[in-house]
mmCIF file of C-alpha atoms and ligand atoms in Angstrom:
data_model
loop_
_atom_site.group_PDB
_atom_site.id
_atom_site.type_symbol
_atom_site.label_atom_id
_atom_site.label_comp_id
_atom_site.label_asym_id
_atom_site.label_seq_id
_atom_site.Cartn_x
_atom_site.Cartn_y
_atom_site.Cartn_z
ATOM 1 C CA UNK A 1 -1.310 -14.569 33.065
ATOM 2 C CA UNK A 2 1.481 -17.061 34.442
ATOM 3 C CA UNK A 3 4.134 -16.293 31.959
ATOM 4 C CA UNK A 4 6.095 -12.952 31.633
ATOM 5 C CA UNK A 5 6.163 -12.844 27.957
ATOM 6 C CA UNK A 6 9.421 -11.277 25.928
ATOM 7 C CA UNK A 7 8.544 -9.178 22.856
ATOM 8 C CA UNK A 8 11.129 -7.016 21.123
ATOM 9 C CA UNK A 9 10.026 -4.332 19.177
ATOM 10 C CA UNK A 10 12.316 -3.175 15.691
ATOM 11 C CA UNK A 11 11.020 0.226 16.027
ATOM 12 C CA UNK A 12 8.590 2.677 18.464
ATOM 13 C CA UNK A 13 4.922 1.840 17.765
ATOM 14 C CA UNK A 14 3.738 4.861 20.546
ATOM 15 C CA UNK A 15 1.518 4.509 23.619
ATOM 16 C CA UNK A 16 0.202 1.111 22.196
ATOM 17 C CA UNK A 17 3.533 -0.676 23.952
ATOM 18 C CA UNK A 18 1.900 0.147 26.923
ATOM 19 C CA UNK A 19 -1.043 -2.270 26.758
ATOM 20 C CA UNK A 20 1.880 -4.537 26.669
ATOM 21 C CA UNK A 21 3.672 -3.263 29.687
ATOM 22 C CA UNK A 22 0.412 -2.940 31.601
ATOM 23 C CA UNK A 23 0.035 -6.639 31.107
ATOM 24 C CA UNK A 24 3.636 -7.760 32.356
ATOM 25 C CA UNK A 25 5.194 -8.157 29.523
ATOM 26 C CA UNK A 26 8.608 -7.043 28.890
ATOM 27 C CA UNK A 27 9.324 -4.869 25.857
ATOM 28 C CA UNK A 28 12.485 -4.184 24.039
ATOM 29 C CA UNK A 29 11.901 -1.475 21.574
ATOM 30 C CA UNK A 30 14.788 -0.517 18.610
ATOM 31 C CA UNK A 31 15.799 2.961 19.717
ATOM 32 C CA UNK A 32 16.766 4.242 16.553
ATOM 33 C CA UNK A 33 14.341 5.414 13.619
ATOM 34 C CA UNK A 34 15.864 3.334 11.019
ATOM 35 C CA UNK A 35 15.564 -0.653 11.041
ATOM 36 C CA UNK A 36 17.297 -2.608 12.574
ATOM 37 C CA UNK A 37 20.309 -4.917 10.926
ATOM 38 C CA UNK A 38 19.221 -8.417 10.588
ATOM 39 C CA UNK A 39 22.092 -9.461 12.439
ATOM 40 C CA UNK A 40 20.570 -8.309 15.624
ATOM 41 C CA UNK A 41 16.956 -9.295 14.877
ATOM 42 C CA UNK A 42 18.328 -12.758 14.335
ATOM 43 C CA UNK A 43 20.595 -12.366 18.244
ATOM 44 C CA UNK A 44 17.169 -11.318 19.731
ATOM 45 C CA UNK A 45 15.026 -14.153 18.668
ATOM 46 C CA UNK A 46 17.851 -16.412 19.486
ATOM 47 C CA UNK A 47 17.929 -15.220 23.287
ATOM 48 C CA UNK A 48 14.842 -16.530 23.708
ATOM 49 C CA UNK A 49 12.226 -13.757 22.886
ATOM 50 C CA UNK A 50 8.512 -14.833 22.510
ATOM 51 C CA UNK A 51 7.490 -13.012 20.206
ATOM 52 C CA UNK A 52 8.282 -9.547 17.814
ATOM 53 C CA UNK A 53 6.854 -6.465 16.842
ATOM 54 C CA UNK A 54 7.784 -5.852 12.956
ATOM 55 C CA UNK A 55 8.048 -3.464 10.425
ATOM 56 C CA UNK A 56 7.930 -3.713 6.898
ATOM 57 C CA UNK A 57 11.700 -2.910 6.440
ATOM 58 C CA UNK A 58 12.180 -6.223 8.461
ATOM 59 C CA UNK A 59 13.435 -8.897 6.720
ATOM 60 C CA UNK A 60 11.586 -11.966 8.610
ATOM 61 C CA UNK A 61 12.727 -15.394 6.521
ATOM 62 C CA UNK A 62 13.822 -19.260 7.708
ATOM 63 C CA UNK A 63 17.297 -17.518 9.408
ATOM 64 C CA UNK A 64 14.658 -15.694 11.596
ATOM 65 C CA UNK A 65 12.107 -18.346 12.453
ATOM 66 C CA UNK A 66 15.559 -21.260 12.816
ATOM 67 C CA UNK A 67 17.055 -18.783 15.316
ATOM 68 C CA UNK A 68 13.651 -19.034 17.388
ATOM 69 C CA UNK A 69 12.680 -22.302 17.139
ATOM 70 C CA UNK A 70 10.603 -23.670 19.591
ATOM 71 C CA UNK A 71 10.880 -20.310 21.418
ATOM 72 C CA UNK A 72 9.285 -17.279 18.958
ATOM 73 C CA UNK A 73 5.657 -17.816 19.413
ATOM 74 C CA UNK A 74 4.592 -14.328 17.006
ATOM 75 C CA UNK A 75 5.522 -11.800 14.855
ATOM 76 C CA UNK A 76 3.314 -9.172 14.526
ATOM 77 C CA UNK A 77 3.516 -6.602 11.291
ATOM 78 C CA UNK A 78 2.726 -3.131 11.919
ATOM 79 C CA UNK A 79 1.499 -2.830 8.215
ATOM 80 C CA UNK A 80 -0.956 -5.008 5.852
ATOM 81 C CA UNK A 81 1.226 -5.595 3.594
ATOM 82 C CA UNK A 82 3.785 -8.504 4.700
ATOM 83 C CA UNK A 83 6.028 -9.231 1.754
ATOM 84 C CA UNK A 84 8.951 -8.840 3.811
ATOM 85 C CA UNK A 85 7.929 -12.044 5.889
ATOM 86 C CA UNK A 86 8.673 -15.150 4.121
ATOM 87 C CA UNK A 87 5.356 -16.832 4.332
ATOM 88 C CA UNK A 88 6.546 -20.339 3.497
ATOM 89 C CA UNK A 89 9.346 -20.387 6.215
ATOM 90 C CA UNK A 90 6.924 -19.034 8.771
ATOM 91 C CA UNK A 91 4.749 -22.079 8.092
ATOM 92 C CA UNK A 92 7.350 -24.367 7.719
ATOM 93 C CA UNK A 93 8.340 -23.453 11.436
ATOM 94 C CA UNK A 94 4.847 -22.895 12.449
ATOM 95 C CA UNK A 95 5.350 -19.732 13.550
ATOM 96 C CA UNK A 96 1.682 -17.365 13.439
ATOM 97 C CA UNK A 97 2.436 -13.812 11.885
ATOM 98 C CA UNK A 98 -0.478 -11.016 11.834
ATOM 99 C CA UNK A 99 -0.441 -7.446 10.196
ATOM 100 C CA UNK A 100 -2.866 -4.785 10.234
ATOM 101 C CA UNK A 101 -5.232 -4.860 7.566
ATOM 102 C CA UNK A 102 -8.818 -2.686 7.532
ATOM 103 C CA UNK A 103 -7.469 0.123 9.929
ATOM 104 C CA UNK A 104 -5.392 1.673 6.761
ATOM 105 C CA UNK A 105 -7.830 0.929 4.028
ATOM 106 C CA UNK A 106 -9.222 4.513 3.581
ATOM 107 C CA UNK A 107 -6.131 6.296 4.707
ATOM 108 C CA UNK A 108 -4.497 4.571 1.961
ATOM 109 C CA UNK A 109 -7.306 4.729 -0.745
ATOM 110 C CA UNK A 110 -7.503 8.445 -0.228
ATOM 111 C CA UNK A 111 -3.838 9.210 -0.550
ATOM 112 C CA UNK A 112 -3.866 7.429 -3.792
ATOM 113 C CA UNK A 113 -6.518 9.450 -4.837
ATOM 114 C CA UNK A 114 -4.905 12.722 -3.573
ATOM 115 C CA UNK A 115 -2.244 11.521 -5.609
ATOM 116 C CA UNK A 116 -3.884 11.275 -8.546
ATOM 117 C CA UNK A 117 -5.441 14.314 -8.350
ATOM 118 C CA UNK A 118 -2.655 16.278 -7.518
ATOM 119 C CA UNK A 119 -0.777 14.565 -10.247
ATOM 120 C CA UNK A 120 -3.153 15.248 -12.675
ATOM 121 C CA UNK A 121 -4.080 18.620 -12.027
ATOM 122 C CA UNK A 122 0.007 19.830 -11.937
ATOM 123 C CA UNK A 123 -0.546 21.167 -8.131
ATOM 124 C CA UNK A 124 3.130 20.548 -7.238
ATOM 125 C CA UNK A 125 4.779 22.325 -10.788
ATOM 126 C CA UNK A 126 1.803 25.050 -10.369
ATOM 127 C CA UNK A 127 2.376 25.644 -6.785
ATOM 128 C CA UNK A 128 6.721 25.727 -7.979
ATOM 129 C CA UNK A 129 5.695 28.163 -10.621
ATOM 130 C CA UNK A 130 4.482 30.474 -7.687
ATOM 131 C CA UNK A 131 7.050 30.167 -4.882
ATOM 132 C CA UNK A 132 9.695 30.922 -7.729
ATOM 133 C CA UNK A 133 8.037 33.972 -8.723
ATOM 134 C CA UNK A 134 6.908 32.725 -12.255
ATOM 135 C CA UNK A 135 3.522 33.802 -12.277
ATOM 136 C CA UNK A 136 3.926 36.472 -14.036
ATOM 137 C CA UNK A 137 -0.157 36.785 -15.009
ATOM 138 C CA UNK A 138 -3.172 34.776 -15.402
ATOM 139 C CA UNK A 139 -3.717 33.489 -18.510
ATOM 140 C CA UNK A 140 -6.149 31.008 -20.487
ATOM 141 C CA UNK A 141 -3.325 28.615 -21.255
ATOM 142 C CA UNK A 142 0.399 29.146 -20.399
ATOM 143 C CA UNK A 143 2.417 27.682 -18.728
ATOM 144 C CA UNK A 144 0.982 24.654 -18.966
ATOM 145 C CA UNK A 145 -2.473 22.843 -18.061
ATOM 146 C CA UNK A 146 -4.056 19.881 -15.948
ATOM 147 C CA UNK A 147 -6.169 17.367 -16.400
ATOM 148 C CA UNK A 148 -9.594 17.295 -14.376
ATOM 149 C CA UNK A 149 -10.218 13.487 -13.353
ATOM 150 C CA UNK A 150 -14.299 14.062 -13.217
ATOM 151 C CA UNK A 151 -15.745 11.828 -15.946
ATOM 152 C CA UNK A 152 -12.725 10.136 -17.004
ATOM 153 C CA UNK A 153 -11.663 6.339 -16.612
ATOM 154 C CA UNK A 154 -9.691 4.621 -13.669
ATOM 155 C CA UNK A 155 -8.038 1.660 -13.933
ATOM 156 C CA UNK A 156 -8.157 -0.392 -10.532
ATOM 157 C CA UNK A 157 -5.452 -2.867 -10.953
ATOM 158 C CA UNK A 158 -6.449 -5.013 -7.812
ATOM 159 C CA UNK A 159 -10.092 -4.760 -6.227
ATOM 160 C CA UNK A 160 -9.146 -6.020 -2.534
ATOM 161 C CA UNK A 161 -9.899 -3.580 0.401
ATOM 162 C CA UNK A 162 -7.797 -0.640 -0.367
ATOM 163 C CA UNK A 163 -8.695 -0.837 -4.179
ATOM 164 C CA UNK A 164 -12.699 -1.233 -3.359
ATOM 165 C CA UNK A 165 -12.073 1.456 -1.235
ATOM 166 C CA UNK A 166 -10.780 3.566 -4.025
ATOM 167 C CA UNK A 167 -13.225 2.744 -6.260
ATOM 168 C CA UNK A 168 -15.503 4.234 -3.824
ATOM 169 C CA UNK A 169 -13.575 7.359 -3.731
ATOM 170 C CA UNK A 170 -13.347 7.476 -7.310
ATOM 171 C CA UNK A 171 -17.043 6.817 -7.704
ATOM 172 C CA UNK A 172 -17.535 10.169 -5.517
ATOM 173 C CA UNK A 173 -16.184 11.976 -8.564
ATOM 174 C CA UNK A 174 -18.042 10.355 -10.842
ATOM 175 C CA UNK A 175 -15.434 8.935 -12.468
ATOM 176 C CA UNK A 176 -15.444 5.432 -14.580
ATOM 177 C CA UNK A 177 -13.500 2.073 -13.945
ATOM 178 C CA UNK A 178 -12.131 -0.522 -15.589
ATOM 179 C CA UNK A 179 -11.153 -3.127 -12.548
ATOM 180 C CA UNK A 180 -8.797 -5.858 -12.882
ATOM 181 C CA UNK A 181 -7.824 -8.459 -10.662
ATOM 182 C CA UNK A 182 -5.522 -11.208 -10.929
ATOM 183 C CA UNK A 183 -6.709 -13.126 -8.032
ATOM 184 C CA UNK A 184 -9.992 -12.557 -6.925
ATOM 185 C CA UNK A 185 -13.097 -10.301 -8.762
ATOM 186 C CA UNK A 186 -16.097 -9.066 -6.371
ATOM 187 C CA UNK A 187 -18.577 -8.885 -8.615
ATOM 188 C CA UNK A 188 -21.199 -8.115 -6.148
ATOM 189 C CA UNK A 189 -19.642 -4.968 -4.894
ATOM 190 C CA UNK A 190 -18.941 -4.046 -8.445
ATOM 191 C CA UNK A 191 -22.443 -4.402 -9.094
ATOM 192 C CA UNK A 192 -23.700 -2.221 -6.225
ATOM 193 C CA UNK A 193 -21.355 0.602 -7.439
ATOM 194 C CA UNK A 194 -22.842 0.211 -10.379
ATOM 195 C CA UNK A 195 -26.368 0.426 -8.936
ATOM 196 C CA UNK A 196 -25.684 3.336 -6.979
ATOM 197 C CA UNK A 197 -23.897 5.005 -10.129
ATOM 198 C CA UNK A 198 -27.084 4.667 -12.006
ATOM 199 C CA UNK A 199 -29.341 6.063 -8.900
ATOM 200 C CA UNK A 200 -27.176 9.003 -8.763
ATOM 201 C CA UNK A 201 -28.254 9.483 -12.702
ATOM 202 C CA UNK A 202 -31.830 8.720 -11.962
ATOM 203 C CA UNK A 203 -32.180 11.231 -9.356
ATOM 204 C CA UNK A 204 -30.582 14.138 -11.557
ATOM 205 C CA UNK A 205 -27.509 13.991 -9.296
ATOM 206 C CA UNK A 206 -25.083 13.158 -11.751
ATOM 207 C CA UNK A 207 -25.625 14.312 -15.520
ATOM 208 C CA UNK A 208 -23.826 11.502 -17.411
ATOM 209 C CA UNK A 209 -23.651 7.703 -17.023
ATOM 210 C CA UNK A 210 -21.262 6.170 -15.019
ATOM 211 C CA UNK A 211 -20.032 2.688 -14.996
ATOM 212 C CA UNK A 212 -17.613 0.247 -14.200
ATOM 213 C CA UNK A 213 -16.791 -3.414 -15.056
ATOM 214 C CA UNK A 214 -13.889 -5.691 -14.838
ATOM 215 C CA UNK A 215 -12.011 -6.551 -18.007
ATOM 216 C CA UNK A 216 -8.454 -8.007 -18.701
ATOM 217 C CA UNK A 217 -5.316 -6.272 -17.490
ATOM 218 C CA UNK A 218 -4.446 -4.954 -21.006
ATOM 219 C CA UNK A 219 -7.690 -3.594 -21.901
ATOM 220 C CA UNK A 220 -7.791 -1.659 -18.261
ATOM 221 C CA UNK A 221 -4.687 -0.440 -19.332
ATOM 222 C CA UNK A 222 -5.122 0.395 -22.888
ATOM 223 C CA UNK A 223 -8.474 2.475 -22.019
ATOM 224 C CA UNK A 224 -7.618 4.087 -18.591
ATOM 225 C CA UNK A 225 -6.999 7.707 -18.435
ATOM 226 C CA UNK A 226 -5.605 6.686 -15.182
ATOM 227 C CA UNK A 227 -4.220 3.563 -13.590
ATOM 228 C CA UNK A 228 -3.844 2.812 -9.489
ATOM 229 C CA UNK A 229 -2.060 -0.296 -8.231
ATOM 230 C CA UNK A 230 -3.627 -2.138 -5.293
ATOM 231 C CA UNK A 231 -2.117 -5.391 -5.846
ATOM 232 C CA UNK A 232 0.068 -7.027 -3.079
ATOM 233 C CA UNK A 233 3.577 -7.951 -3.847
ATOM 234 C CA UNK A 234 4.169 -11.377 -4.816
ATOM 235 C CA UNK A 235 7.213 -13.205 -6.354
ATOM 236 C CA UNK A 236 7.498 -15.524 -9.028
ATOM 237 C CA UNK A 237 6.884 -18.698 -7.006
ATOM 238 C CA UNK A 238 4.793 -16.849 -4.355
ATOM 239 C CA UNK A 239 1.620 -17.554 -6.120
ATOM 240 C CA UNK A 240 0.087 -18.743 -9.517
ATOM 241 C CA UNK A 241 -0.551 -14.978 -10.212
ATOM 242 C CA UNK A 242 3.119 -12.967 -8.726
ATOM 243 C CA UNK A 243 2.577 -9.168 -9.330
ATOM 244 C CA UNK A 244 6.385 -8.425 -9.780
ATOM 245 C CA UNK A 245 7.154 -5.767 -12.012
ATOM 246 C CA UNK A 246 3.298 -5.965 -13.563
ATOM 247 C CA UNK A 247 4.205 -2.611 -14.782
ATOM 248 C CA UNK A 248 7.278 -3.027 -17.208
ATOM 249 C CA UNK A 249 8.260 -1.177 -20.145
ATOM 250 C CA UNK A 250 5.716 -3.928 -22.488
ATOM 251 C CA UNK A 251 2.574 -3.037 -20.258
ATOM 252 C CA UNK A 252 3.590 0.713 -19.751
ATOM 253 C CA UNK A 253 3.663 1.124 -23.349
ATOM 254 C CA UNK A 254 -0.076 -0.018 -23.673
ATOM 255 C CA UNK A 255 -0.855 2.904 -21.866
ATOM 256 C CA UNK A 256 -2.321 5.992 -23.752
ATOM 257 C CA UNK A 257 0.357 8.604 -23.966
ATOM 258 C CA UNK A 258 -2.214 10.893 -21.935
ATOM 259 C CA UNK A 259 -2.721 8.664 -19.190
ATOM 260 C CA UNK A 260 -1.020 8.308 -15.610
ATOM 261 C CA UNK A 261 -0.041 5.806 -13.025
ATOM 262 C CA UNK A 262 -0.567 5.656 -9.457
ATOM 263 C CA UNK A 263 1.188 2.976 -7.091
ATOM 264 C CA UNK A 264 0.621 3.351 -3.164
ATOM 265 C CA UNK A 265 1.253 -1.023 -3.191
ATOM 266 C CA UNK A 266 4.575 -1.831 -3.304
ATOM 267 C CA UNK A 267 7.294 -0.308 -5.359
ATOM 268 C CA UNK A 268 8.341 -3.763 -7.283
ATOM 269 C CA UNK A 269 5.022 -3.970 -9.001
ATOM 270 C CA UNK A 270 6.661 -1.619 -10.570
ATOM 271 C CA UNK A 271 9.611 -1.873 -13.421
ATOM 272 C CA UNK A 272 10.878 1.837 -12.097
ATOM 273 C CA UNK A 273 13.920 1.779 -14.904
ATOM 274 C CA UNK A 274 11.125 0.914 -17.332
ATOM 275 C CA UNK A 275 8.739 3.827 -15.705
ATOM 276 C CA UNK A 276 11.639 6.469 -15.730
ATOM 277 C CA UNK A 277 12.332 5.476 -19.576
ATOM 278 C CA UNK A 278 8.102 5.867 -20.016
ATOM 279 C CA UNK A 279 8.396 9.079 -18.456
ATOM 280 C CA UNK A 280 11.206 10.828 -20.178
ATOM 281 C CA UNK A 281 9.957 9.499 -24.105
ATOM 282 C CA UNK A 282 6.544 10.451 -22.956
ATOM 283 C CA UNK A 283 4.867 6.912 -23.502
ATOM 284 C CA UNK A 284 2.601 8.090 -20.223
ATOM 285 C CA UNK A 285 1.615 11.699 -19.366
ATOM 286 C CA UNK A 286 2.880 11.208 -15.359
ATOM 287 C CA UNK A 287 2.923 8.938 -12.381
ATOM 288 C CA UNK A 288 3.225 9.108 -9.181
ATOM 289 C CA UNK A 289 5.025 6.798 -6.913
ATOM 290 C CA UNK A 290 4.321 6.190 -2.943
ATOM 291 C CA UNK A 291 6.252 3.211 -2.896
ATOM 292 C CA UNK A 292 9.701 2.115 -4.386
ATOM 293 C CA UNK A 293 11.641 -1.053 -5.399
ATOM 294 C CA UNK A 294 14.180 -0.158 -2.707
ATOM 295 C CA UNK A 295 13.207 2.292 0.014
ATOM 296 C CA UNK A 296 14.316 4.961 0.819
ATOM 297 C CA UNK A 297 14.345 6.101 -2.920
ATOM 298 C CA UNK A 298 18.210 6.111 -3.662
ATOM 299 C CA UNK A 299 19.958 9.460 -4.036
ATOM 300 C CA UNK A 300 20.788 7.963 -8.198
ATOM 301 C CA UNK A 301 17.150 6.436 -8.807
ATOM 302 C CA UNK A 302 16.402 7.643 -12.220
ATOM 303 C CA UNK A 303 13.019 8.734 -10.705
ATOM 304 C CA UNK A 304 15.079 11.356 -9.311
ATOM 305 C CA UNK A 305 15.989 13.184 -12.944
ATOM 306 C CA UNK A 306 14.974 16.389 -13.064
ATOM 307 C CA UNK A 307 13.756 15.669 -17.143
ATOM 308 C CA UNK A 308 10.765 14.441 -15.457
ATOM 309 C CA UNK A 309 10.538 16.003 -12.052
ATOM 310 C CA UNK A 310 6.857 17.846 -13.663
ATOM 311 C CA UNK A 311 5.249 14.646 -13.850
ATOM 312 C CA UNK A 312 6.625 12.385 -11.471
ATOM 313 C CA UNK A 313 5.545 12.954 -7.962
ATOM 314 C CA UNK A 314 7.018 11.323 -5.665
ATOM 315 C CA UNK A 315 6.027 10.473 -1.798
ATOM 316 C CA UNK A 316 8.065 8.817 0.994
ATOM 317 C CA UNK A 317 5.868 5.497 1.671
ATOM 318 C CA UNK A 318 3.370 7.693 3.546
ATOM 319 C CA UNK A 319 -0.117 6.887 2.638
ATOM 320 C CA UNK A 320 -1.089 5.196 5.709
ATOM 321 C CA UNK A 321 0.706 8.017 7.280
ATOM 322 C CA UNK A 322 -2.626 9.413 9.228
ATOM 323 C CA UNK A 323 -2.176 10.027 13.185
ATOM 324 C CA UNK A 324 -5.307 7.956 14.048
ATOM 325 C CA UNK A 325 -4.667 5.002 11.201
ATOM 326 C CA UNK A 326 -0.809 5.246 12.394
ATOM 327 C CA UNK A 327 -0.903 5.322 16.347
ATOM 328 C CA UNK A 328 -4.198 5.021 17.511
ATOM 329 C CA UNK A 329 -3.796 2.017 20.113
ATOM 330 C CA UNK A 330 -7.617 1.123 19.582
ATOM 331 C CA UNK A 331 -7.668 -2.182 17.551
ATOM 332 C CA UNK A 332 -10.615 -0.883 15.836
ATOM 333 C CA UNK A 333 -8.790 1.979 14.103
ATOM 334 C CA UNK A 334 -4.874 2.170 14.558
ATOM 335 C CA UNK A 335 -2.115 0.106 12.804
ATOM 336 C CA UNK A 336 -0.485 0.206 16.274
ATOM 337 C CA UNK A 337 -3.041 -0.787 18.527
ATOM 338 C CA UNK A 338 -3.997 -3.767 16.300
ATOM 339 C CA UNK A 339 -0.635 -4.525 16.018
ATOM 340 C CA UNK A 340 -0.188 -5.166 19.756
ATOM 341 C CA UNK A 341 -3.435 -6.963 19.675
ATOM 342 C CA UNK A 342 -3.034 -9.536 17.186
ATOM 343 C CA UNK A 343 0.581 -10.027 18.938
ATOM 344 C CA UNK A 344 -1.924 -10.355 22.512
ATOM 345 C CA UNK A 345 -3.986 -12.731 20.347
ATOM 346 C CA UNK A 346 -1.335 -15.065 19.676
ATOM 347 C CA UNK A 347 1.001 -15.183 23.125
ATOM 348 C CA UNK A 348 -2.353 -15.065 25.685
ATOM 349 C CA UNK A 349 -4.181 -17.712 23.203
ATOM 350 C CA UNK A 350 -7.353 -16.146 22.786
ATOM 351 C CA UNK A 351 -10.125 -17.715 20.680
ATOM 352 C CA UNK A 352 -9.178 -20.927 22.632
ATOM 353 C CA UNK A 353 -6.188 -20.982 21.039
ATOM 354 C CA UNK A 354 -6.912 -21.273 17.502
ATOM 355 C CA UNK A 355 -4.982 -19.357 15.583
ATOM 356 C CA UNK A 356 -7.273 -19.874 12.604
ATOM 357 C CA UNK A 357 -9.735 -17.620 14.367
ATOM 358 C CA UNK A 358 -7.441 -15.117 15.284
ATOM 359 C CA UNK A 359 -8.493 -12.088 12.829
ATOM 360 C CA UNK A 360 -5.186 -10.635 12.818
ATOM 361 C CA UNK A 361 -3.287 -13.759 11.635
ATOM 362 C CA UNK A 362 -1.865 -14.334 7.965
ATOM 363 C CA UNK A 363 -0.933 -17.362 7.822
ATOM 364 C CA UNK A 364 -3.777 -19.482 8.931
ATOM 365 C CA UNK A 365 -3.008 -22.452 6.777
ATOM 366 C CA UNK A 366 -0.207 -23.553 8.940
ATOM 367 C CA UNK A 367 -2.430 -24.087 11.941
ATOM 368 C CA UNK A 368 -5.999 -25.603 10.005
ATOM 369 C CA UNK A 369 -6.458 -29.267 11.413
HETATM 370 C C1 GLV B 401 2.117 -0.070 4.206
HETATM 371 O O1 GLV B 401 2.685 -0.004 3.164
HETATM 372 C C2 GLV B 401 1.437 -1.213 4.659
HETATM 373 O O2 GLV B 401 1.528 -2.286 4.047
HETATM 374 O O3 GLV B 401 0.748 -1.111 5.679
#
C-alpha cells in the first residue's frame, strides 16, 4: 500500500480498528458514546479525510459529501440500515457508501420474535407483579392472562433478509403468515416454507396445517394476530413505494383489537402519536417498539404513559445488540469487522476497483458503466 489512508471513526467499533491500524492507516475514533455534532463530521471530511466510519445516528447528506469533494473516497455504515445517508447526494458526488447487511439478520429476526413473545405472553407485567410482591397465589385466571403465539397468524410486513429470517423463526412455532411486501415478493422461498410446513404435517410432527401466502397490506393487517415490520425506511420521494409512517392511526385501526405490533425497522414506519392513541383506546391489544421516530425515546414520548406501560414494551434500538453480530471483527459474522472491510474494499480497490462488485457497497448505481 503506497498511500497512508485517513479514516475517522464517529464512534468505537472495538478491536476491528485494528485491522485498520495494522495496515497503516490512521484512525481517528469519536471518544465519546454519543454521536458526534454534524458540525465536526462536516470539519473532518473537510481536512482532508479519506474516508469514515458511520453510525446510524450520523447524519451523512450533500453538506457531508461537498465538504469532501474530491477527497472522501468511503463511508462505511456500521448498520444495514442506511437511512441516515442521503443516497442521492452520495451519488451525485460519487461517493461509495457500504453497511453491514447478513451479519445481523438472525440477531435481529430473533429479537423481534423475543419481542413478540414476550409481549404477548405479559412476561414483563408478570415478572412486575412478582418483584412487587403481588403474587399473592396461583390462580386459573387473575391478574390477567397472555396470549400463546403457537398456531396463530403473523403478519410479515416486508420479506427481505431479516423478515425471511423471521418467517423462519416463526415457522419453528408453527405459526401462520400473511407476508406483504411493497417492493419485492420471494415467492420461491415462500413456497419452500410452505413445503416444509406441509412435511412437518406429513410426518406427524406438527398436528395442524400451516401455511403462509402473501396478500395485500390491509388484508395482512386485518387477519394478523400479530404484525412485525421489516421494511426499510424510505421517504416520500425516496422510492415509488416510501414506508413512512405505514403504520398510522387509518392502518392501525384495521388491526383486530386482539392483535399486536412489532417494529425492530425503523421507528418512522411508525405513526408513534397514532400508536400511543391505538394503545390507550385499545384499537390493538400491545406493541412493542425497538426502534423510535427520534432516538433516544424522549423523556415526554407518549409511549412513555404509564396508561399503557402493560402493553407497550419498549427496547433501546438493541436487536442487533449480540456480542458476536456487534463486534466480531470477522467479515463473515460481525457488524464491525465487515464494517472495516467494506471501508478496506473501497480505499485499497479490491475487485479491480469496481465498486459494483464490492459486496458491501449500497450504492452501486453511481459507479455501473
Ligand atoms: C440497526 O438498526 C441496523 O440497521 O443495523
Amino acid at each position: 500500500m503506497s498511500k497512508t489512508f485517513r479514516v475517522f471513526v464517529t464512534c468505537d467499533i472495538g478491536d476491528s480498528l485494528n485491522e485498520l491500524r495494522e495496515r497503516g492507516y490512521e484512525v481517528e475514533v469519536y471518544p465519546k458514546p454519543e454521536a458526534p455534532p454534524k458540525s465536526l463530521i462536516i470539519e473532518k471530511v473537510k481536512s482532508g479525510i479519506d474516508g469514515m466510519i458511520t453510525t446510524l445516528r450520523d447524519q451523512i447528506d450533500g453538506e457531508v459529501f461537498e465538504a469532501g469533494k474530491n477527497t472522501l473516497k468511503a463511508v462505511a455504515q456500521i448498520a444495514v440500515g442506511f437511512d441516515n445517508i442521503n443516497r442521492a447526494d452520495a451519488n451525485r458526488y460519487k461517493i461509495p457508501f457500504t453497511h453491514t447487511a447478513d451479519v445481523l439478520t438472525e440477531a435481529t429476526a430473533e429479537f423481534a420474535f423475543f419481542m413478540t413473545g414476550m409481549l404477548a405472553r405479559k412476561m414483563w407485567p408478570a415478572e412486575h407483579l412478582l418483584r412487587k410482591n403481588q403474587w399473592g397465589y396461583w390462580h386459573p385466571y387473575l391478574p390477567f392472562l397472555g396470549d400463546e403465539v403457537t398456531s396463530k397468524t403473523v403478519a410479515i410486513i416486508g420479506t427481505g433478509r431479516i423478515g425471511l429470517a423471521m418467517i423462519r423463526k416463526c415457522s419453528g412455532f408453527d405459526m401462520n403468515m400473511l407476508c406483504y411486501d411493497p417492493a419485492y415478493e420471494n415467492r420461491d422461498y415462500i413456497k419452500a416454507i410452505q413445503e416444509i410446513m406441509d412435511l412437518r404435517l406429513a410426518r406427524g410432527i406438527t398436528k395442524e396445517k400451516n401455511w403462509i401466502k402473501y396478500v395485500p397490506f390491509e388484508e395482512a393487517l386485518g387477519e394478523a394476530d400479530f404484525a412485525s415490520v421489516h421494511v426499510p425506511l424510505l421517504r416520500a420521494g425516496e422510492s415509488a413505494t416510501p414506508t413512512y409512517h405505514l403504520f398510522n392511526e387509518k392502518t392501525l385501526r384495521l388491526m383486530k383489537p386482539t392483535a399486536y405490533l412489532v417494529n425492530t425497522s425503523r421507528g418512522p414506519v411508525v405513526d408513534e402519536a397514532a400508536l400511543a392513541r391505538a394503545l390507550r383506546e385499545n384499537w390493538i391489544a400491545g406493541a412493542a417498539l425497538d426502534v423510535y421516530e427520534k432516538e433516544p425515546l424522549p423523556a415526554d414520548s407518549p409511549l412513555r404513559d404509564p396508561a399503557i406501560e402493560d402493553r407497550c414494551r419498549l427496547m433501546p434500538h438493541f436487536a442487533s445488540a449480540a456480542r458476536i453480530t456487534r463486534l466480531s471483527a470477522d467479515p463473515n459474522k460481525g457488524m464491525a469487522g465487515r464494517c472495516v472491510q467494506g471501508l478496506i474494499d473501497v480505499l485499497e480497490g479490491n475487485y479491480g476497483g469496481d465498486v459494483t462488485k464490492m459486496p458491501y457497497v449500497v450504492n452501486k448505481e453511481a459507479f455501473q458503466k
